[in-house]
mmCIF file of C-alpha atoms (C1' of nucleotides) in Angstrom:
data_model
loop_
_atom_site.group_PDB
_atom_site.id
_atom_site.type_symbol
_atom_site.label_atom_id
_atom_site.label_comp_id
_atom_site.label_asym_id
_atom_site.label_seq_id
_atom_site.Cartn_x
_atom_site.Cartn_y
_atom_site.Cartn_z
ATOM 1 C CA UNK A 833 114.416 82.860 92.122
ATOM 2 C CA UNK A 834 111.684 80.855 90.504
ATOM 3 C CA UNK A 835 109.203 82.587 88.233
ATOM 4 C CA UNK A 836 105.620 82.711 89.356
ATOM 5 C CA UNK A 837 103.337 80.425 87.530
ATOM 6 C CA UNK A 838 101.863 83.334 85.612
ATOM 7 C CA UNK A 839 102.057 87.103 85.469
ATOM 8 C CA UNK A 840 100.001 88.694 88.220
ATOM 9 C CA UNK A 841 99.389 91.797 86.309
ATOM 10 C CA UNK A 842 96.759 91.903 83.630
ATOM 11 C CA UNK A 843 95.048 88.619 84.855
ATOM 12 C CA UNK A 844 91.620 88.479 85.995
ATOM 13 C CA UNK A 845 90.792 86.948 89.228
ATOM 14 C CA UNK A 846 87.537 85.917 90.980
ATOM 15 C CA UNK A 847 84.347 84.611 89.508
ATOM 16 C CA UNK A 848 84.412 83.587 85.784
ATOM 17 C CA UNK A 849 82.069 85.271 83.421
ATOM 18 C CA UNK A 850 79.887 83.372 80.914
ATOM 19 C CA UNK A 851 82.162 84.576 78.010
ATOM 20 C CA UNK A 852 85.398 83.321 79.730
ATOM 21 C CA UNK A 853 83.765 79.959 80.406
ATOM 22 C CA UNK A 854 82.806 79.725 76.573
ATOM 23 C CA UNK A 855 86.181 80.667 75.520
ATOM 24 C CA UNK A 856 87.725 77.994 77.643
ATOM 25 C CA UNK A 857 85.333 75.437 76.439
ATOM 26 C CA UNK A 858 85.833 76.281 72.911
ATOM 27 C CA UNK A 859 89.571 76.253 73.138
ATOM 28 C CA UNK A 860 89.698 72.979 74.894
ATOM 29 C CA UNK A 861 86.995 71.330 72.510
ATOM 30 C CA UNK A 862 89.211 72.412 69.652
ATOM 31 C CA UNK A 863 92.645 71.670 71.009
ATOM 32 C CA UNK A 864 92.250 69.443 73.935
ATOM 33 C CA UNK A 865 93.662 69.767 77.486
ATOM 34 C CA UNK A 866 97.381 70.213 78.078
ATOM 35 C CA UNK A 867 99.964 72.839 78.630
ATOM 36 C CA UNK A 868 97.934 75.032 80.874
ATOM 37 C CA UNK A 869 100.558 77.655 81.063
ATOM 38 C CA UNK A 870 100.134 78.680 77.468
ATOM 39 C CA UNK A 871 96.549 77.943 77.263
ATOM 40 C CA UNK A 872 95.122 81.356 78.504
ATOM 41 C CA UNK A 873 97.009 83.284 75.889
ATOM 42 C CA UNK A 874 96.150 80.919 73.160
ATOM 43 C CA UNK A 875 92.509 80.954 74.121
ATOM 44 C CA UNK A 876 92.542 84.729 74.491
ATOM 45 C CA UNK A 877 91.835 84.576 78.213
ATOM 46 C CA UNK A 878 93.284 87.099 80.817
ATOM 47 C CA UNK A 879 93.621 84.341 83.445
ATOM 48 C CA UNK A 880 96.402 82.360 84.968
ATOM 49 C CA UNK A 881 96.839 78.808 83.578
ATOM 50 C CA UNK A 882 96.197 77.372 86.954
ATOM 51 C CA UNK A 883 93.004 79.239 87.128
ATOM 52 C CA UNK A 884 91.954 77.794 83.782
ATOM 53 C CA UNK A 885 92.777 74.313 84.718
ATOM 54 C CA UNK A 886 90.821 74.515 87.904
ATOM 55 C CA UNK A 887 87.734 76.032 86.190
ATOM 56 C CA UNK A 888 87.842 73.283 83.603
ATOM 57 C CA UNK A 889 88.390 70.401 85.993
ATOM 58 C CA UNK A 890 86.008 71.499 88.659
ATOM 59 C CA UNK A 891 83.331 73.026 86.858
ATOM 60 C CA UNK A 892 83.293 72.998 82.953
ATOM 61 C CA UNK A 893 84.386 69.335 82.194
ATOM 62 C CA UNK A 894 81.179 67.715 80.424
ATOM 63 C CA UNK A 895 81.493 64.458 82.621
ATOM 64 C CA UNK A 896 80.981 66.376 85.923
ATOM 65 C CA UNK A 897 78.072 65.283 87.962
ATOM 66 C CA UNK A 898 76.389 68.359 89.597
ATOM 67 C CA UNK A 899 73.933 68.396 92.367
ATOM 68 C CA UNK A 900 73.541 66.818 95.702
ATOM 69 C CA UNK A 901 75.473 63.909 96.803
ATOM 70 C CA UNK A 902 73.693 60.695 97.095
ATOM 71 C CA UNK A 903 73.549 58.755 100.276
ATOM 72 C CA UNK A 904 75.747 55.952 98.939
ATOM 73 C CA UNK A 905 78.241 58.506 97.752
ATOM 74 C CA UNK A 906 78.338 60.040 101.198
ATOM 75 C CA UNK A 907 78.902 56.769 102.710
ATOM 76 C CA UNK A 908 81.729 56.058 100.405
ATOM 77 C CA UNK A 909 83.400 59.296 100.981
ATOM 78 C CA UNK A 910 83.441 58.594 104.776
ATOM 79 C CA UNK A 911 84.693 55.087 104.213
ATOM 80 C CA UNK A 912 87.387 56.232 101.961
ATOM 81 C CA UNK A 913 88.510 59.116 104.143
ATOM 82 C CA UNK A 914 88.807 56.673 107.003
ATOM 83 C CA UNK A 915 91.171 54.675 104.881
ATOM 84 C CA UNK A 916 93.114 57.400 102.931
ATOM 85 C CA UNK A 917 92.738 60.600 104.980
ATOM 86 C CA UNK A 918 92.615 63.923 103.157
ATOM 87 C CA UNK A 919 93.686 62.549 99.836
ATOM 88 C CA UNK A 920 90.722 64.102 98.153
ATOM 89 C CA UNK A 921 91.857 63.361 94.605
ATOM 90 C CA UNK A 922 92.159 59.670 95.301
ATOM 91 C CA UNK A 923 88.704 59.730 97.020
ATOM 92 C CA UNK A 924 87.139 61.624 94.089
ATOM 93 C CA UNK A 925 88.734 59.222 91.857
ATOM 94 C CA UNK A 926 86.465 56.424 93.244
ATOM 95 C CA UNK A 927 83.363 58.835 92.771
ATOM 96 C CA UNK A 928 82.608 59.009 89.048
ATOM 97 C CA UNK A 929 81.800 62.636 88.054
ATOM 98 C CA UNK A 930 83.027 64.230 91.362
ATOM 99 C CA UNK A 931 85.947 66.406 91.677
ATOM 100 C CA UNK A 932 88.455 66.460 94.456
ATOM 101 C CA UNK A 933 87.385 70.163 95.246
ATOM 102 C CA UNK A 934 83.691 69.144 95.411
ATOM 103 C CA UNK A 935 84.491 66.206 97.660
ATOM 104 C CA UNK A 936 86.654 68.275 99.943
ATOM 105 C CA UNK A 937 83.955 70.967 100.142
ATOM 106 C CA UNK A 938 81.232 68.423 100.980
ATOM 107 C CA UNK A 939 83.296 66.837 103.549
ATOM 108 C CA UNK A 940 84.173 70.176 105.282
ATOM 109 C CA UNK A 941 80.572 71.511 105.223
ATOM 110 C CA UNK A 942 78.381 68.523 105.629
ATOM 111 C CA UNK A 943 80.077 65.243 106.637
ATOM 112 C CA UNK A 944 82.581 66.719 109.095
ATOM 113 C CA UNK A 945 79.851 68.329 111.118
ATOM 114 C CA UNK A 946 77.699 65.183 110.811
ATOM 115 C CA UNK A 947 80.563 63.017 112.354
ATOM 116 C CA UNK A 948 81.300 65.588 115.070
ATOM 117 C CA UNK A 949 77.560 65.615 116.042
ATOM 118 C CA UNK A 950 77.788 61.794 116.434
ATOM 119 C CA UNK A 951 80.734 62.294 118.609
ATOM 120 C CA UNK A 952 83.254 61.043 116.127
ATOM 121 C CA UNK A 953 86.405 62.904 115.484
ATOM 122 C CA UNK A 954 86.446 63.447 111.739
ATOM 123 C CA UNK A 955 90.171 63.674 111.642
ATOM 124 C CA UNK A 956 90.935 60.169 112.985
ATOM 125 C CA UNK A 957 87.475 58.648 112.929
ATOM 126 C CA UNK A 958 87.459 57.870 116.609
ATOM 127 C CA UNK A 959 84.751 58.337 119.112
ATOM 128 C CA UNK A 960 85.189 61.288 121.389
ATOM 129 C CA UNK A 961 84.552 60.975 125.155
ATOM 130 C CA UNK A 962 82.201 64.112 125.467
ATOM 131 C CA UNK A 963 79.468 62.026 123.996
ATOM 132 C CA UNK A 964 77.308 60.292 126.667
ATOM 133 C CA UNK A 965 78.046 56.634 127.180
ATOM 134 C CA UNK A 966 75.300 54.331 125.755
ATOM 135 C CA UNK A 967 72.079 54.340 127.357
ATOM 136 C CA UNK A 968 68.676 53.318 126.293
ATOM 137 C CA UNK A 969 67.444 56.928 125.812
ATOM 138 C CA UNK A 970 70.312 58.482 124.232
ATOM 139 C CA UNK A 971 71.864 55.788 122.370
ATOM 140 C CA UNK A 972 73.184 57.382 119.239
ATOM 141 C CA UNK A 973 76.812 56.408 119.527
ATOM 142 C CA UNK A 974 76.365 52.821 120.448
ATOM 143 C CA UNK A 975 73.675 52.476 117.678
ATOM 144 C CA UNK A 976 76.002 53.904 115.220
ATOM 145 C CA UNK A 977 78.898 52.095 116.310
ATOM 146 C CA UNK A 978 77.305 48.705 116.385
ATOM 147 C CA UNK A 979 75.163 49.327 113.210
ATOM 148 C CA UNK A 980 75.558 46.809 110.515
ATOM 149 C CA UNK A 981 74.120 49.124 108.013
ATOM 150 C CA UNK A 982 75.438 52.487 106.589
ATOM 151 C CA UNK A 983 75.636 56.053 107.822
ATOM 152 C CA UNK A 984 72.236 56.686 106.478
ATOM 153 C CA UNK A 985 70.670 56.960 109.910
ATOM 154 C CA UNK A 986 72.957 59.413 111.356
ATOM 155 C CA UNK A 987 71.035 62.386 111.031
ATOM 156 C CA UNK A 988 68.164 60.850 112.842
ATOM 157 C CA UNK A 989 70.488 60.319 115.707
ATOM 158 C CA UNK A 990 71.187 63.776 116.968
ATOM 159 C CA UNK A 991 69.155 64.251 119.979
ATOM 160 C CA UNK A 992 71.177 67.146 121.659
ATOM 161 C CA UNK A 993 71.105 69.865 119.055
ATOM 162 C CA UNK A 994 74.307 71.803 118.542
ATOM 163 C CA UNK A 995 73.499 75.349 117.607
ATOM 164 C CA UNK A 996 76.348 76.605 115.432
ATOM 165 C CA UNK A 997 79.317 75.313 113.562
ATOM 166 C CA UNK A 998 81.468 77.222 115.894
ATOM 167 C CA UNK A 999 80.251 75.193 118.797
ATOM 168 C CA UNK A 1000 80.819 72.038 116.679
ATOM 169 C CA UNK A 1001 84.342 73.003 116.183
ATOM 170 C CA UNK A 1002 84.718 73.753 119.924
ATOM 171 C CA UNK A 1003 83.510 70.468 120.875
ATOM 172 C CA UNK A 1004 85.822 68.854 118.405
ATOM 173 C CA UNK A 1005 88.834 70.549 119.789
ATOM 174 C CA UNK A 1006 87.825 69.790 123.407
ATOM 175 C CA UNK A 1007 87.281 66.288 122.764
ATOM 176 C CA UNK A 1008 89.802 63.543 123.321
ATOM 177 C CA UNK A 1009 89.495 60.016 122.209
ATOM 178 C CA UNK A 1010 88.324 57.466 124.853
ATOM 179 C CA UNK A 1011 88.433 54.459 122.538
ATOM 180 C CA UNK A 1012 92.097 54.371 121.526
ATOM 181 C CA UNK A 1013 92.894 51.282 123.576
ATOM 182 C CA UNK A 1014 89.732 49.585 122.264
ATOM 183 C CA UNK A 1015 90.336 50.388 118.596
ATOM 184 C CA UNK A 1016 94.128 49.447 118.711
ATOM 185 C CA UNK A 1017 93.291 46.490 120.584
ATOM 186 C CA UNK A 1018 90.650 43.880 120.393
ATOM 187 C CA UNK A 1019 88.028 45.586 118.468
ATOM 188 C CA UNK A 1020 90.182 46.148 115.530
ATOM 189 C CA UNK A 1021 90.285 42.497 115.152
ATOM 190 C CA UNK A 1022 86.578 42.590 114.349
ATOM 191 C CA UNK A 1023 87.055 44.651 111.240
ATOM 192 C CA UNK A 1024 86.440 42.670 108.188
ATOM 193 C CA UNK A 1025 86.716 44.950 105.312
ATOM 194 C CA UNK A 1026 87.419 44.112 101.635
ATOM 195 C CA UNK A 1027 90.649 45.913 101.127
ATOM 196 C CA UNK A 1028 90.700 45.241 97.399
ATOM 197 C CA UNK A 1029 91.927 48.485 95.697
ATOM 198 C CA UNK A 1030 90.495 48.758 92.117
ATOM 199 C CA UNK A 1031 92.452 51.315 90.122
ATOM 200 C CA UNK A 1032 90.136 53.147 87.714
ATOM 201 C CA UNK A 1033 90.657 52.335 84.089
ATOM 202 C CA UNK A 1034 93.893 50.511 84.691
ATOM 203 C CA UNK A 1035 96.397 51.172 81.693
ATOM 204 C CA UNK A 1036 98.139 48.272 80.088
ATOM 205 C CA UNK A 1037 101.385 48.062 81.900
ATOM 206 C CA UNK A 1038 104.565 46.647 80.897
ATOM 207 C CA UNK A 1039 108.002 45.882 82.514
ATOM 208 C CA UNK A 1040 109.234 48.519 84.907
ATOM 209 C CA UNK A 1041 106.086 50.562 85.001
ATOM 210 C CA UNK A 1042 104.119 47.591 86.043
ATOM 211 C CA UNK A 1043 106.525 46.873 88.845
ATOM 212 C CA UNK A 1044 106.320 50.407 89.997
ATOM 213 C CA UNK A 1045 102.593 50.308 90.147
ATOM 214 C CA UNK A 1046 102.314 47.049 92.044
ATOM 215 C CA UNK A 1047 105.035 48.444 94.466
ATOM 216 C CA UNK A 1048 102.659 51.478 94.995
ATOM 217 C CA UNK A 1049 99.652 49.381 95.633
ATOM 218 C CA UNK A 1050 101.364 47.324 98.249
ATOM 219 C CA UNK A 1051 102.568 50.683 100.003
ATOM 220 C CA UNK A 1052 98.886 51.886 99.816
ATOM 221 C CA UNK A 1053 97.552 48.715 101.154
ATOM 222 C CA UNK A 1054 99.939 48.674 104.009
ATOM 223 C CA UNK A 1055 99.026 52.360 104.861
ATOM 224 C CA UNK A 1056 95.306 51.405 104.696
ATOM 225 C CA UNK A 1057 95.930 48.397 106.914
ATOM 226 C CA UNK A 1058 97.457 50.801 109.511
ATOM 227 C CA UNK A 1059 94.642 53.201 109.234
ATOM 228 C CA UNK A 1060 92.105 50.440 109.788
ATOM 229 C CA UNK A 1061 93.474 49.817 113.198
ATOM 230 C CA UNK A 1062 92.516 53.273 114.248
ATOM 231 C CA UNK A 1063 89.118 54.006 112.466
ATOM 232 C CA UNK A 1064 86.034 52.906 114.348
ATOM 233 C CA UNK A 1065 83.901 54.530 111.696
ATOM 234 C CA UNK A 1066 84.847 51.874 109.371
ATOM 235 C CA UNK A 1067 82.902 49.495 111.629
ATOM 236 C CA UNK A 1068 79.746 51.352 110.623
ATOM 237 C CA UNK A 1069 80.066 49.763 107.218
ATOM 238 C CA UNK A 1070 80.401 46.223 108.172
ATOM 239 C "C1'" DA B 301 62.606 95.193 107.881
ATOM 240 C "C1'" DA B 302 67.342 95.480 108.950
ATOM 241 C "C1'" DA B 303 71.244 93.597 110.925
ATOM 242 C "C1'" DA B 304 74.037 89.855 112.263
ATOM 243 C "C1'" DT B 305 75.407 85.233 111.537
ATOM 244 C "C1'" DC B 306 75.862 81.001 109.229
ATOM 245 C "C1'" DT B 307 76.413 77.942 104.981
ATOM 246 C "C1'" DA B 308 77.958 76.329 100.723
ATOM 247 C "C1'" DC B 309 81.056 76.420 97.265
ATOM 248 C "C1'" DA B 310 83.991 78.578 93.831
ATOM 249 C "C1'" DA B 311 88.427 80.120 93.428
ATOM 250 C "C1'" DC B 312 93.099 81.272 95.011
ATOM 251 C "C1'" DC B 313 97.659 80.138 96.925
ATOM 252 C "C1'" DG B 314 101.732 77.799 98.106
ATOM 253 C "C1'" DC B 315 104.098 73.634 98.274
ATOM 254 C "C1'" DA B 316 105.468 69.051 96.388
ATOM 255 C "C1'" DC B 317 106.217 66.049 92.756
ATOM 256 C "C1'" DC B 318 107.857 64.720 88.376
ATOM 257 C "C1'" DA B 319 109.958 64.826 83.981
ATOM 258 C "C1'" DG B 320 113.174 66.791 81.047
ATOM 259 C "C1'" DT B 321 117.645 68.748 80.489
ATOM 260 C "C1'" DT C 601 123.361 65.054 90.249
ATOM 261 C "C1'" DA C 602 121.222 69.541 90.451
ATOM 262 C "C1'" DC C 603 118.389 72.644 88.353
ATOM 263 C "C1'" DT C 604 114.118 74.147 85.995
ATOM 264 C "C1'" DG C 605 109.361 74.403 84.516
ATOM 265 C "C1'" DG C 606 104.750 72.406 84.385
ATOM 266 C "C1'" DT C 607 101.257 70.269 86.829
ATOM 267 C "C1'" DG C 608 98.520 68.509 90.604
ATOM 268 C "C1'" DC C 609 97.099 68.525 95.229
ATOM 269 C "C1'" DG C 610 95.396 70.175 99.851
ATOM 270 C "C1'" DG C 611 94.495 74.047 102.803
ATOM 271 C "C1'" DT C 612 92.433 78.314 102.955
ATOM 272 C "C1'" DT C 613 89.887 82.382 101.715
ATOM 273 C "C1'" DG C 614 86.121 85.220 99.744
ATOM 274 C "C1'" DT C 615 81.615 85.928 99.000
ATOM 275 C "C1'" DA C 616 76.642 85.390 97.627
ATOM 276 C "C1'" DG C 617 72.515 83.609 99.301
ATOM 277 C "C1'" DA C 618 69.983 81.748 103.219
ATOM 278 C "C1'" DT C 619 68.738 81.891 107.825
ATOM 279 C "C1'" DT C 620 68.204 83.711 112.377
ATOM 280 C "C1'" DT C 621 67.795 87.329 115.696
#
DNA sequence: AAAATCTACAACCGCACCAGT
DNA sequence: TACTGGTGCGGTTGTAGATTT
């Protein structure tokens, strides 16, 4: 039987106090990150190591960018989610100063609902059939789907108000895709995205490690190529 | 003004992965 | 090769504050 990551008894849970934050900051400033398991004891914190790590990474790290997401950040998140799915850490890696937790929360509380309102299934980035077909007076979907710009105009495009998040979820679960054939067929040929993957701060690699990394890049590129064939939201960024 | 409901986000939990033995 | 411990990740929960009824 595997030991739990930390002793449950005697450890604090829930919101962090100012004093706890300060202790953690002071300790990491003095000793650096690493060995989260032993850190709480060494820093005089009655917390689980995992909890300390999370607090540091998501909140206390000095390079964290707080505050609202910019429009371009939001666009990038949607774009990357269409390519990578729920790999929040990968997505956050492309947004300087943002954490995976923050990106995940923002997706769930803002972007997801926005996409649903537009009639786009946030899970697979496909258009849902419950949204009225394009017509001159209620043309949100077609406007978005054919736009050559970004997602910036999405909010102006919600003509039929949806009252609650519950309704949004309900609509999402009821909806089925109508464009599967289109997206897997001819329309996917129109996608012309730059698939270059830039790895942040690439380390100097030698020999085996470099080969491993290259192999990984190809795997990811292949995966992205597959996703592309099914993600109409990507067309929004052309 | 009070109660009910919703929203945003910090934090927790369990699992998977990886390196060391 | 199997096992173990440490760490990271994604899903989920809890809750304070805001908004609506």
